[in-house]
């Protein structure tokens, strides 16, 4: 078994990266446009993480709250008053997840899956993430150039989810 692809290792690494992004946003540095770019990066990382971890969560919790906030935030411009309020709510939901729900989900994966199964799942998660940048949303595949398929903005959360959940071609 490769520890780097063990699903518990992948999820724990996600938690560290989400925490790092939240800290960077909390520092409040950069122009509003730079903060919007960083918020979009946080959203993309959170969607990637949620797709991998949601099967091990009860469904209504910090990730569900974060999903609602991401959908409201994706359409907010960095100059709008609601942007920082929504971003603050998203950061709080992510922090609660990383502190409370996330470790419980990692423990659930460890309890419910054999080391071999964790390695298979971790590898599948990594492969789906690698493929996500090249897999368009099914409704857009014939109309959107590949370079623009996961652009931020309205519908970003859904496009990212669709790309991550699409079957890998092979």
XYZ file of C-alpha atoms in Angstrom:
170
model
C 0.000 0.000 0.000
C 1.212 3.496 -0.840
C 0.597 5.822 2.116
C 0.517 8.831 -0.224
C -2.595 7.471 -1.951
C -4.347 6.148 1.172
C -7.691 7.976 1.274
C -7.126 8.966 4.913
C -3.831 10.621 3.910
C -5.502 12.385 0.981
C -8.335 13.706 3.168
C -6.012 14.815 5.976
C -3.851 16.627 3.404
C -6.975 18.352 2.105
C -7.767 19.524 5.640
C -4.296 21.060 5.983
C -4.615 22.838 2.617
C -8.114 24.143 3.420
C -6.845 25.434 6.759
C -3.896 27.150 5.037
C -6.177 28.858 2.504
C -8.503 30.060 5.276
C -5.541 31.529 7.146
C -4.369 33.323 4.013
C -7.845 34.785 3.481
C -8.154 35.774 7.146
C -4.978 37.841 6.845
C -7.032 40.108 4.577
C -4.155 41.090 2.342
C -4.290 41.839 -1.361
C -6.695 43.674 -3.592
C -10.373 42.717 -3.652
C -9.740 40.980 -6.992
C -6.876 38.954 -5.496
C -9.104 37.992 -2.553
C -11.807 36.891 -5.019
C -9.239 34.739 -6.855
C -8.133 33.197 -3.553
C -11.770 32.648 -2.524
C -12.382 30.891 -5.855
C -9.330 28.717 -5.173
C -10.724 27.855 -1.728
C -14.060 26.952 -3.339
C -12.361 24.707 -5.903
C -10.320 22.938 -3.216
C -13.362 22.548 -0.974
C -15.446 21.046 -3.782
C -12.616 18.610 -4.599
C -12.464 17.632 -0.942
C -16.225 17.380 -0.454
C -16.656 15.030 -3.421
C -14.137 12.657 -1.830
C -15.353 12.941 1.764
C -19.143 13.326 1.558
C -19.840 9.566 1.367
C -18.441 9.322 4.921
C -20.440 12.220 6.394
C -24.057 12.370 7.524
C -25.015 14.960 4.890
C -26.154 17.873 7.045
C -23.189 19.574 8.557
C -20.361 21.971 7.877
C -19.820 20.831 4.284
C -23.536 21.228 3.528
C -23.443 24.731 5.021
C -20.247 25.483 3.097
C -21.927 24.308 -0.116
C -24.801 26.758 0.406
C -22.341 29.584 1.104
C -20.151 28.704 -1.903
C -23.144 28.884 -4.207
C -24.017 32.355 -2.886
C -20.388 33.497 -2.956
C -19.646 32.333 -6.505
C -21.863 35.088 -7.913
C -20.655 37.841 -5.580
C -18.189 40.381 -6.889
C -15.230 41.309 -4.675
C -16.465 44.919 -4.374
C -19.924 43.902 -3.125
C -20.691 44.293 0.572
C -21.941 40.722 0.827
C -18.674 39.261 -0.499
C -16.701 39.573 2.762
C -19.721 38.531 4.856
C -20.254 35.387 2.785
C -16.527 34.660 2.689
C -16.343 34.971 6.493
C -19.210 32.495 6.819
C -17.503 30.088 4.422
C -14.223 30.318 6.332
C -16.042 29.584 9.624
C -17.796 26.549 8.077
C -14.505 25.261 6.663
C -12.747 25.757 10.005
C -15.512 23.851 11.842
C -15.272 21.050 9.303
C -11.484 20.812 9.551
C -11.687 20.818 13.361
C -14.743 18.620 13.968
C -16.344 16.752 11.053
C -13.217 16.162 9.002
C -11.257 14.124 11.555
C -14.408 12.088 12.284
C -14.776 11.321 8.561
C -11.113 10.276 8.344
C -11.657 7.989 11.352
C -14.788 6.546 9.704
C -12.812 5.779 6.532
C -10.103 4.122 8.633
C -12.711 2.003 10.520
C -14.868 1.051 7.563
C -12.269 0.382 4.857
C -9.375 -2.045 4.693
C -5.923 -0.590 3.967
C -6.167 -1.963 0.420
C -9.593 -0.354 -0.118
C -8.332 2.972 1.293
C -5.432 2.840 -1.183
C -7.833 2.113 -4.060
C -10.167 4.942 -3.021
C -7.295 7.371 -2.522
C -5.907 6.552 -5.951
C -9.357 6.986 -7.508
C -9.760 10.393 -5.821
C -6.365 11.562 -7.064
C -7.101 10.329 -10.595
C -10.507 12.049 -10.678
C -8.883 15.296 -9.536
C -6.244 15.025 -12.246
C -8.941 14.400 -14.856
C -11.256 17.161 -13.577
C -9.380 19.955 -15.330
C -10.008 18.311 -18.692
C -13.566 17.028 -18.261
C -16.242 19.608 -19.159
C -19.720 19.791 -17.702
C -21.866 17.562 -19.948
C -24.100 20.493 -20.934
C -21.100 22.574 -22.022
C -18.764 20.022 -23.608
C -19.525 20.997 -27.180
C -19.621 24.770 -26.653
C -16.852 25.721 -24.212
C -13.144 25.662 -25.053
C -11.199 23.330 -22.720
C -9.212 26.207 -21.224
C -12.432 27.865 -20.034
C -14.324 24.857 -18.689
C -13.714 25.419 -14.976
C -13.735 29.208 -14.897
C -14.994 30.789 -11.658
C -18.324 32.567 -11.481
C -21.963 31.523 -11.371
C -22.271 27.766 -11.668
C -18.616 27.180 -10.691
C -19.502 24.831 -7.808
C -21.737 22.722 -10.041
C -19.207 22.632 -12.890
C -16.419 21.579 -10.529
C -18.599 18.885 -8.941
C -19.638 17.578 -12.357
C -16.040 17.428 -13.530
C -14.907 15.580 -10.417
C -17.783 13.109 -10.538
C -17.493 12.387 -14.258
C -16.200 8.941 -15.067
C -12.519 8.987 -15.957
C -11.870 8.026 -19.537
C -9.326 5.354 -20.029
